[in-house]
Amino acid sequence: SILDIPGFGAINAHASILPKFRGPSPIQNAILCGEKVTGITLILMNEKIDAGDILSQKEIAIDKDQTAPELSKELSRIASELLIETIPLLVEKKIVPQKQDHAMATFCQLIEKSDGKIFWTDEAETIYNKFRAFLPWPGTFTYFENDGSARRLKLNKINYIINNPEVRHHIGEAFGIGEKIGVQTTKGVVILEEVQLEGKSNVSINDFINGYPGFIGSILK
């Protein structure tokens, strides 16, 4: 009944190309899935989640290093432009709303703090996509065992190498790779640049190694 109050309907700007990624976290899920393209969809709201008729859509490319906040900012700008273009056409009845193909719908769930946990059995690119998607919250983290206790280590800046090194290390092992510090994954190496141990400040990986030399050779969990 509330949705019936506006004479021209209630419009929602959703940050995906519907019917893909319906739900509360479309930006993060697009990055998590390694999507190359996303966009904005304007729909007439109905009683279901992101299932209304489509008024207009606009696609954009996702840069391989783009983080969720960066993509969100770009999509917000596009949404405002698309609304300005679309609303007059709707009022003038120059738009015929299009039904979504519900059989093609995919859904994303609410992100929780625990979702930021890194699994080193994943590929390096998958871990990097998780890092990009979960900035600034919940962030990505692992556990470093120091003095007999496992401490939470937040990964605040990382990169990755697609291929494994010539000398293969254990999954989750931290090791030197040239002048950098990497962590072995199933495929590829995650390069650590800035980390933050629980209760401590964010530091460069080199400063962290100076304080915790035993980190090299440790197995992150």
Coordinates of N, CA, C and O in Angstrom, one line a residue, residues 51-199:
A51 N 13.1 -6.9 -7.5 CA 12.4 -7.6 -8.5 C 11.5 -6.8 -9.4 O 10.8 -7.4 -10.2
G52 N 11.5 -5.5 -9.2 CA 10.6 -4.7 -9.9 C 10.9 -4.5 -11.4 O 12.0 -4.9 -11.9
D53 N 10.0 -3.9 -12.2 CA 10.2 -3.7 -13.6 C 11.3 -2.7 -13.8 O 11.4 -1.7 -13.1
I54 N 12.1 -3.0 -14.9 CA 13.3 -2.1 -15.2 C 12.9 -0.9 -16.0 O 12.2 -1.0 -17.0
L55 N 13.3 0.3 -15.5 CA 13.1 1.5 -16.2 C 14.3 1.9 -17.1 O 14.2 2.3 -18.3
S56 N 15.5 1.7 -16.6 CA 16.7 2.0 -17.4 C 17.9 1.3 -16.7 O 17.9 1.0 -15.5
Q57 N 19.0 1.1 -17.5 CA 20.2 0.5 -17.0 C 21.4 1.2 -17.7 O 21.3 1.7 -18.8
K58 N 22.5 1.2 -16.9 CA 23.8 1.7 -17.5 C 24.9 0.9 -17.0 O 25.1 0.7 -15.8
E59 N 25.7 0.3 -17.9 CA 26.9 -0.5 -17.5 C 28.2 0.3 -17.4 O 28.3 1.3 -18.2
I60 N 29.1 -0.2 -16.6 CA 30.4 0.4 -16.5 C 31.4 -0.8 -16.3 O 31.0 -1.8 -15.8
A61 N 32.6 -0.6 -16.7 CA 33.7 -1.6 -16.5 C 34.2 -1.5 -15.0 O 34.2 -0.4 -14.4
I62 N 34.6 -2.6 -14.5 CA 35.3 -2.6 -13.2 C 36.8 -2.8 -13.4 O 37.2 -3.8 -14.0
D63 N 37.5 -1.9 -12.9 CA 39.0 -2.0 -13.0 C 39.5 -3.1 -12.1 O 38.9 -3.4 -11.0
K64 N 40.6 -3.8 -12.5 CA 41.1 -4.9 -11.8 C 41.6 -4.6 -10.4 O 41.6 -5.5 -9.6
D65 N 41.9 -3.4 -10.1 CA 42.3 -3.0 -8.8 C 41.3 -2.1 -8.0 O 41.6 -1.6 -6.9
Q66 N 40.2 -1.9 -8.6 CA 39.2 -1.0 -8.0 C 38.6 -1.7 -6.7 O 38.2 -2.8 -6.7
T67 N 38.5 -0.9 -5.6 CA 38.0 -1.3 -4.4 C 36.5 -1.0 -4.3 O 36.0 -0.2 -5.1
A68 N 35.8 -1.6 -3.3 CA 34.4 -1.3 -3.1 C 34.1 0.1 -2.9 O 33.1 0.7 -3.5
P69 N 34.8 0.9 -2.1 CA 34.5 2.3 -1.9 C 34.7 3.1 -3.2 O 33.9 4.0 -3.5
E70 N 35.7 2.8 -4.0 CA 35.9 3.5 -5.3 C 34.8 3.2 -6.2 O 34.3 4.1 -6.9
L71 N 34.4 1.9 -6.3 CA 33.3 1.5 -7.2 C 32.0 2.1 -6.8 O 31.2 2.6 -7.6
S72 N 31.8 2.2 -5.5 CA 30.5 2.7 -4.9 C 30.4 4.2 -5.3 O 29.3 4.7 -5.7
K73 N 31.5 4.9 -5.2 CA 31.5 6.4 -5.5 C 31.2 6.6 -7.0 O 30.4 7.5 -7.3
E74 N 31.8 5.8 -7.9 CA 31.5 5.9 -9.3 C 30.1 5.5 -9.6 O 29.4 6.2 -10.4
L75 N 29.5 4.5 -9.0 CA 28.2 4.1 -9.3 C 27.2 5.1 -8.7 O 26.1 5.3 -9.3
S76 N 27.5 5.7 -7.6 CA 26.6 6.8 -7.1 C 26.5 7.9 -8.1 O 25.4 8.5 -8.3
R77 N 27.6 8.3 -8.7 CA 27.5 9.4 -9.7 C 26.7 9.0 -10.9 O 25.9 9.8 -11.4
I78 N 26.9 7.8 -11.4 CA 26.1 7.3 -12.5 C 24.6 7.2 -12.2 O 23.8 7.5 -13.0
A79 N 24.3 6.7 -11.0 CA 22.9 6.6 -10.5 C 22.2 8.0 -10.6 O 21.1 8.1 -11.0
S80 N 22.9 9.0 -10.1 CA 22.3 10.4 -10.1 C 22.1 10.9 -11.5 O 21.0 11.4 -11.8
E81 N 23.0 10.6 -12.4 CA 22.9 11.0 -13.8 C 21.7 10.3 -14.5 O 20.9 10.9 -15.2
L82 N 21.6 9.0 -14.2 CA 20.6 8.1 -14.8 C 19.2 8.5 -14.3 O 18.2 8.5 -15.1
L83 N 19.1 8.9 -13.0 CA 17.8 9.3 -12.5 C 17.4 10.6 -13.2 O 16.2 10.8 -13.5
I84 N 18.3 11.5 -13.3 CA 17.9 12.8 -14.0 C 17.5 12.6 -15.4 O 16.6 13.3 -15.9
E85 N 18.1 11.6 -16.1 CA 17.7 11.3 -17.5 C 16.3 10.6 -17.5 O 15.5 10.8 -18.4
T86 N 16.1 9.7 -16.6 CA 15.0 8.7 -16.6 C 13.7 9.3 -16.1 O 12.6 9.1 -16.7
I87 N 13.7 10.1 -15.0 CA 12.5 10.5 -14.4 C 11.6 11.3 -15.3 O 10.4 11.1 -15.4
P88 N 12.2 12.3 -16.1 CA 11.3 13.0 -17.0 C 10.6 12.1 -18.0 O 9.5 12.3 -18.4
L89 N 11.4 11.1 -18.5 CA 10.8 10.2 -19.5 C 9.7 9.4 -18.9 O 8.7 9.1 -19.6
L90 N 9.8 9.0 -17.6 CA 8.8 8.3 -16.9 C 7.5 9.1 -16.8 O 6.4 8.7 -17.0
V91 N 7.7 10.4 -16.4 CA 6.6 11.3 -16.2 C 5.9 11.5 -17.5 O 4.6 11.6 -17.5
E92 N 6.6 11.6 -18.6 CA 6.0 11.9 -19.9 C 5.5 10.6 -20.5 O 5.1 10.6 -21.7
K93 N 5.6 9.5 -19.8 CA 5.2 8.2 -20.3 C 5.9 7.8 -21.6 O 5.3 7.2 -22.5
K94 N 7.2 8.1 -21.7 CA 8.0 7.7 -22.8 C 8.8 6.4 -22.5 O 9.6 6.0 -23.4
I95 N 8.6 5.8 -21.4 CA 9.3 4.6 -21.0 C 8.3 3.5 -20.8 O 7.2 3.7 -20.1
V96 N 8.5 2.4 -21.3 CA 7.7 1.2 -21.0 C 8.5 0.3 -20.1 O 9.5 -0.3 -20.5
P97 N 8.1 0.2 -18.8 CA 8.9 -0.7 -17.9 C 9.0 -2.1 -18.4 O 8.0 -2.7 -18.9
Q98 N 10.2 -2.7 -18.3 CA 10.4 -4.1 -18.8 C 10.5 -5.1 -17.6 O 11.2 -4.8 -16.6
K99 N 9.8 -6.2 -17.8 CA 9.9 -7.2 -16.7 C 11.3 -7.8 -16.7 O 12.0 -8.0 -17.7
Q100 N 11.7 -8.2 -15.5 CA 13.0 -8.9 -15.3 C 12.8 -10.3 -15.6 O 11.7 -10.9 -15.5
D101 N 13.9 -11.0 -16.1 CA 13.9 -12.4 -16.3 C 14.2 -13.1 -14.9 O 15.4 -13.2 -14.6
H102 N 13.2 -13.4 -14.2 CA 13.4 -13.9 -12.8 C 14.2 -15.2 -12.8 O 14.8 -15.5 -11.8
A103 N 14.1 -16.0 -13.8 CA 14.8 -17.2 -13.9 C 16.4 -17.0 -13.9 O 17.1 -17.9 -13.5
M104 N 16.8 -15.8 -14.3 CA 18.2 -15.5 -14.3 C 18.7 -14.7 -13.1 O 19.9 -14.3 -13.0
A105 N 17.8 -14.6 -12.1 CA 18.2 -13.8 -10.9 C 19.2 -14.5 -10.0 O 19.2 -15.7 -9.9
T106 N 20.2 -13.7 -9.5 CA 21.1 -14.2 -8.5 C 21.0 -13.3 -7.3 O 20.6 -12.1 -7.4
F107 N 21.4 -13.8 -6.1 CA 21.2 -13.1 -4.9 C 22.5 -13.0 -4.1 O 23.3 -13.9 -4.1
C108 N 22.6 -11.9 -3.4 CA 23.8 -11.7 -2.5 C 23.2 -11.5 -1.1 O 22.2 -10.9 -0.9
Q109 N 24.0 -12.0 -0.1 CA 23.6 -11.9 1.3 C 24.3 -10.8 2.0 O 25.2 -10.2 1.5
L110 N 23.7 -10.5 3.2 CA 24.3 -9.5 4.0 C 25.7 -9.9 4.5 O 25.9 -11.0 4.9
I111 N 26.7 -9.0 4.4 CA 28.1 -9.3 4.7 C 28.2 -9.2 6.2 O 27.8 -8.3 6.9
E112 N 28.9 -10.2 6.8 CA 29.2 -10.2 8.2 C 30.7 -10.1 8.5 O 31.5 -10.3 7.6
K113 N 31.0 -9.7 9.7 CA 32.4 -9.5 10.1 C 33.3 -10.7 9.8 O 34.4 -10.6 9.3
S114 N 32.7 -11.9 10.1 CA 33.5 -13.2 9.9 C 33.8 -13.5 8.5 O 34.7 -14.3 8.2
D115 N 33.1 -12.8 7.5 CA 33.4 -13.1 6.1 C 34.8 -12.6 5.7 O 35.2 -13.0 4.6
G116 N 35.4 -11.7 6.4 CA 36.7 -11.2 6.1 C 37.9 -12.2 6.3 O 39.0 -11.9 5.9
K117 N 37.6 -13.3 6.9 CA 38.6 -14.3 7.2 C 39.2 -14.9 5.9 O 38.5 -15.3 5.0
I118 N 40.6 -14.8 5.8 CA 41.3 -15.3 4.6 C 41.5 -16.8 4.7 O 41.8 -17.4 5.7
F119 N 41.2 -17.5 3.6 CA 41.6 -18.9 3.5 C 42.7 -19.1 2.4 O 42.5 -18.8 1.2
W120 N 43.9 -19.4 2.9 CA 45.0 -19.5 2.0 C 45.0 -20.6 1.0 O 45.8 -20.7 0.1
T121 N 44.0 -21.5 1.2 CA 43.8 -22.5 0.2 C 43.1 -22.0 -1.1 O 43.0 -22.7 -2.1
D122 N 42.6 -20.7 -1.0 CA 42.0 -20.1 -2.2 C 43.2 -19.6 -3.1 O 44.3 -19.6 -2.6
E123 N 42.8 -19.3 -4.3 CA 43.8 -18.7 -5.2 C 44.1 -17.3 -4.8 O 43.3 -16.6 -4.2
A124 N 45.3 -16.8 -5.1 CA 45.8 -15.4 -4.8 C 44.8 -14.4 -5.3 O 44.5 -13.4 -4.7
E125 N 44.3 -14.6 -6.6 CA 43.4 -13.6 -7.2 C 42.1 -13.5 -6.4 O 41.5 -12.5 -6.2
T126 N 41.6 -14.7 -5.9 CA 40.4 -14.7 -5.1 C 40.5 -14.0 -3.8 O 39.7 -13.2 -3.4
I127 N 41.7 -14.1 -3.2 CA 42.0 -13.4 -1.9 C 42.1 -11.9 -2.2 O 41.6 -11.1 -1.4
Y128 N 42.7 -11.5 -3.3 CA 42.8 -10.1 -3.6 C 41.5 -9.5 -3.9 O 41.2 -8.4 -3.5
N129 N 40.6 -10.3 -4.6 CA 39.2 -9.8 -4.8 C 38.5 -9.6 -3.5 O 37.7 -8.6 -3.3
K130 N 38.7 -10.5 -2.5 CA 38.0 -10.4 -1.2 C 38.5 -9.1 -0.5 O 37.8 -8.4 0.1
F131 N 39.9 -8.9 -0.6 CA 40.4 -7.6 0.0 C 39.8 -6.4 -0.6 O 39.4 -5.5 0.1
R132 N 39.6 -6.4 -2.0 CA 39.0 -5.2 -2.6 C 37.6 -5.0 -2.2 O 37.1 -3.9 -2.1
A133 N 36.9 -6.1 -2.1 CA 35.4 -6.1 -1.8 C 35.1 -5.7 -0.4 O 34.1 -5.0 -0.1
F134 N 36.0 -6.0 0.5 CA 35.7 -5.9 1.9 C 36.4 -4.6 2.6 O 36.5 -4.5 3.8
L135 N 36.9 -3.7 1.7 CA 37.3 -2.4 2.2 C 36.1 -1.5 2.3 O 35.2 -1.5 1.4
P136 N 35.9 -0.7 3.4 CA 36.7 -0.7 4.6 C 36.2 -1.7 5.6 O 36.9 -1.8 6.7
W137 N 35.1 -2.2 5.4 CA 34.5 -3.2 6.4 C 34.0 -4.4 5.7 O 33.4 -4.3 4.6
P138 N 34.1 -5.6 6.2 CA 34.8 -5.9 7.5 C 36.3 -6.0 7.4 O 37.0 -6.3 8.4
G139 N 36.9 -5.7 6.3 CA 38.3 -5.9 6.1 C 38.7 -7.4 5.9 O 37.8 -8.2 6.1
T140 N 39.9 -7.6 5.6 CA 40.4 -9.0 5.5 C 41.4 -9.3 6.6 O 42.2 -8.4 6.9
F141 N 41.4 -10.5 7.1 CA 42.3 -10.8 8.2 C 42.7 -12.3 8.2 O 42.1 -13.2 7.5
T142 N 43.8 -12.6 8.9 CA 44.3 -14.0 9.1 C 44.8 -14.1 10.5 O 44.6 -13.1 11.3
Y143 N 45.3 -15.2 10.9 CA 45.9 -15.4 12.2 C 47.3 -15.8 12.2 O 47.7 -16.7 11.4
F144 N 48.1 -15.1 13.0 CA 49.6 -15.3 13.1 C 49.9 -15.8 14.5 O 49.5 -15.1 15.5
E145 N 50.5 -16.9 14.5 CA 50.9 -17.5 15.8 C 52.2 -17.0 16.3 O 53.2 -17.1 15.7
N146 N 52.1 -16.3 17.5 CA 53.3 -15.7 18.1 C 53.4 -15.9 19.6 O 52.4 -15.7 20.3
D147 N 54.5 -16.5 20.0 CA 54.6 -16.8 21.5 C 53.5 -17.7 21.9 O 53.0 -17.5 23.1
G148 N 53.1 -18.7 21.1 CA 52.2 -19.7 21.5 C 50.7 -19.3 21.4 O 49.8 -20.1 21.8
S149 N 50.4 -18.1 21.0 CA 49.0 -17.6 20.8 C 48.8 -17.1 19.4 O 49.7 -16.5 18.8
A150 N 47.6 -17.4 18.9 CA 47.2 -17.0 17.6 C 46.6 -15.6 17.7 O 45.7 -15.3 18.4
R151 N 47.2 -14.6 17.0 CA 46.8 -13.2 17.0 C 46.2 -12.8 15.7 O 46.8 -13.2 14.6
R152 N 45.2 -12.0 15.7 CA 44.5 -11.6 14.5 C 45.4 -10.6 13.8 O 45.8 -9.6 14.4
L153 N 45.6 -10.8 12.5 CA 46.4 -9.9 11.7 C 45.6 -9.4 10.5 O 45.2 -10.1 9.6
K154 N 45.3 -8.1 10.5 CA 44.5 -7.5 9.5 C 45.4 -7.1 8.3 O 46.5 -6.6 8.5
L155 N 44.9 -7.4 7.1 CA 45.7 -7.1 5.9 C 45.1 -5.8 5.3 O 44.0 -5.8 4.7
N156 N 45.8 -4.7 5.5 CA 45.3 -3.4 5.1 C 45.7 -3.0 3.7 O 45.1 -2.1 3.1
K157 N 46.7 -3.6 3.2 CA 47.1 -3.3 1.8 C 47.9 -4.5 1.2 O 48.9 -4.9 1.8
I158 N 47.4 -5.1 0.1 CA 48.0 -6.3 -0.4 C 48.0 -6.1 -2.0 O 47.3 -5.3 -2.5
N159 N 48.7 -7.0 -2.6 CA 48.7 -7.2 -4.0 C 48.9 -8.7 -4.3 O 48.9 -9.5 -3.3
Y160 N 49.1 -9.1 -5.5 CA 49.3 -10.6 -5.7 C 50.1 -10.8 -7.0 O 50.2 -10.0 -7.9
I161 N 50.6 -12.0 -7.0 CA 51.3 -12.5 -8.2 C 50.5 -13.8 -8.7 O 50.3 -14.7 -7.8
I162 N 50.2 -13.9 -9.9 CA 49.4 -15.0 -10.4 C 50.1 -16.3 -10.3 O 49.5 -17.3 -9.8
N163 N 51.3 -16.4 -10.7 CA 52.0 -17.7 -10.8 C 52.7 -18.0 -9.5 O 53.2 -17.1 -8.7
N164 N 52.9 -19.3 -9.2 CA 53.7 -19.7 -8.1 C 55.2 -19.5 -8.3 O 55.6 -19.6 -9.5
P165 N 55.9 -19.3 -7.3 CA 57.4 -19.2 -7.4 C 58.0 -20.5 -7.8 O 57.4 -21.6 -7.6
E166 N 59.3 -20.5 -8.2 CA 59.9 -21.8 -8.6 C 60.1 -22.7 -7.4 O 59.9 -23.9 -7.5
V167 N 60.4 -22.1 -6.2 CA 60.4 -22.9 -5.0 C 59.1 -22.8 -4.3 O 58.6 -21.7 -3.9
R168 N 58.4 -23.9 -4.3 CA 57.0 -23.9 -3.7 C 57.1 -24.0 -2.2 O 57.9 -24.7 -1.6
H169 N 56.2 -23.2 -1.6 CA 56.2 -23.1 -0.1 C 54.9 -23.8 0.4 O 54.0 -24.1 -0.4
H170 N 54.8 -24.0 1.7 CA 53.5 -24.5 2.2 C 52.4 -23.5 2.1 O 52.6 -22.3 2.1
I171 N 51.2 -24.0 1.9 CA 50.0 -23.1 1.9 C 49.9 -22.3 3.1 O 50.0 -22.8 4.2
G172 N 49.9 -21.0 3.0 CA 49.8 -20.1 4.1 C 51.1 -19.6 4.7 O 51.2 -18.8 5.6
E173 N 52.2 -20.1 4.1 CA 53.6 -19.8 4.6 C 54.0 -18.4 4.1 O 53.9 -18.0 3.0
A174 N 54.5 -17.6 5.1 CA 55.0 -16.3 4.7 C 56.5 -16.4 4.4 O 57.3 -17.1 5.1
F175 N 56.9 -15.8 3.3 CA 58.3 -15.9 2.9 C 58.8 -14.7 2.1 O 57.9 -13.9 1.6
G176 N 60.1 -14.5 2.0 CA 60.6 -13.4 1.2 C 60.6 -13.8 -0.3 O 61.0 -14.9 -0.6
I177 N 60.2 -12.8 -1.1 CA 60.2 -13.0 -2.5 C 60.8 -11.8 -3.2 O 60.1 -10.8 -3.3
G178 N 62.1 -11.8 -3.4 CA 62.8 -10.6 -3.8 C 62.9 -9.7 -2.6 O 63.2 -10.1 -1.5
E179 N 62.5 -8.4 -2.8 CA 62.4 -7.5 -1.7 C 61.1 -7.4 -1.1 O 60.8 -6.6 -0.2
K180 N 60.2 -8.3 -1.5 CA 58.8 -8.3 -1.0 C 58.6 -9.5 0.0 O 59.4 -10.4 0.1
I181 N 57.4 -9.4 0.7 CA 57.0 -10.5 1.5 C 55.7 -11.1 1.0 O 54.7 -10.3 0.8
G182 N 55.7 -12.4 0.7 CA 54.5 -13.0 0.2 C 54.0 -14.1 1.0 O 54.7 -14.6 2.0
V183 N 52.8 -14.5 0.7 CA 52.2 -15.7 1.4 C 51.7 -16.6 0.3 O 51.0 -16.2 -0.7
Q184 N 52.1 -17.9 0.4 CA 51.8 -18.9 -0.6 C 50.3 -19.3 -0.5 O 49.7 -19.5 0.5
T185 N 49.7 -19.3 -1.7 CA 48.3 -19.8 -1.8 C 48.3 -21.0 -2.7 O 49.3 -21.5 -3.2
T186 N 47.1 -21.6 -3.0 CA 47.0 -22.7 -3.9 C 47.5 -22.4 -5.3 O 48.2 -23.2 -5.9
K187 N 47.2 -21.2 -5.7 CA 47.7 -20.7 -7.0 C 48.1 -19.2 -6.9 O 47.2 -18.4 -6.7
G188 N 49.4 -19.0 -7.0 CA 49.9 -17.6 -6.9 C 50.3 -17.2 -5.4 O 50.1 -18.0 -4.5
V189 N 50.8 -16.0 -5.3 CA 51.3 -15.5 -4.1 C 50.6 -14.2 -3.7 O 50.6 -13.3 -4.6
V190 N 50.2 -14.0 -2.5 CA 49.7 -12.7 -2.0 C 50.8 -11.9 -1.5 O 51.6 -12.4 -0.7
I191 N 51.0 -10.7 -2.0 CA 52.1 -9.8 -1.5 C 51.5 -8.9 -0.4 O 50.6 -8.2 -0.6
L192 N 52.1 -9.0 0.7 CA 51.7 -8.1 1.9 C 52.4 -6.8 1.8 O 53.7 -6.7 1.6
E193 N 51.7 -5.7 1.9 CA 52.3 -4.4 1.9 C 52.1 -3.6 3.2 O 53.0 -3.0 3.7
E194 N 50.9 -3.7 3.8 CA 50.6 -3.1 5.1 C 49.7 -4.0 5.9 O 48.8 -4.6 5.4
V195 N 50.1 -4.2 7.2 CA 49.4 -5.1 8.0 C 49.1 -4.4 9.4 O 49.8 -3.4 9.7
Q196 N 48.2 -5.0 10.2 CA 47.9 -4.4 11.5 C 47.6 -5.6 12.4 O 46.5 -6.2 12.3
L197 N 48.5 -5.8 13.4 CA 48.2 -6.8 14.4 C 47.2 -6.3 15.4 O 47.2 -5.1 15.7
E198 N 46.4 -7.2 15.9 CA 45.3 -6.7 16.8 C 45.9 -6.0 18.0 O 46.9 -6.4 18.6
G199 N 45.3 -4.8 18.3 CA 45.8 -4.0 19.4 C 46.9 -3.1 19.0 O 47.4 -2.3 19.8

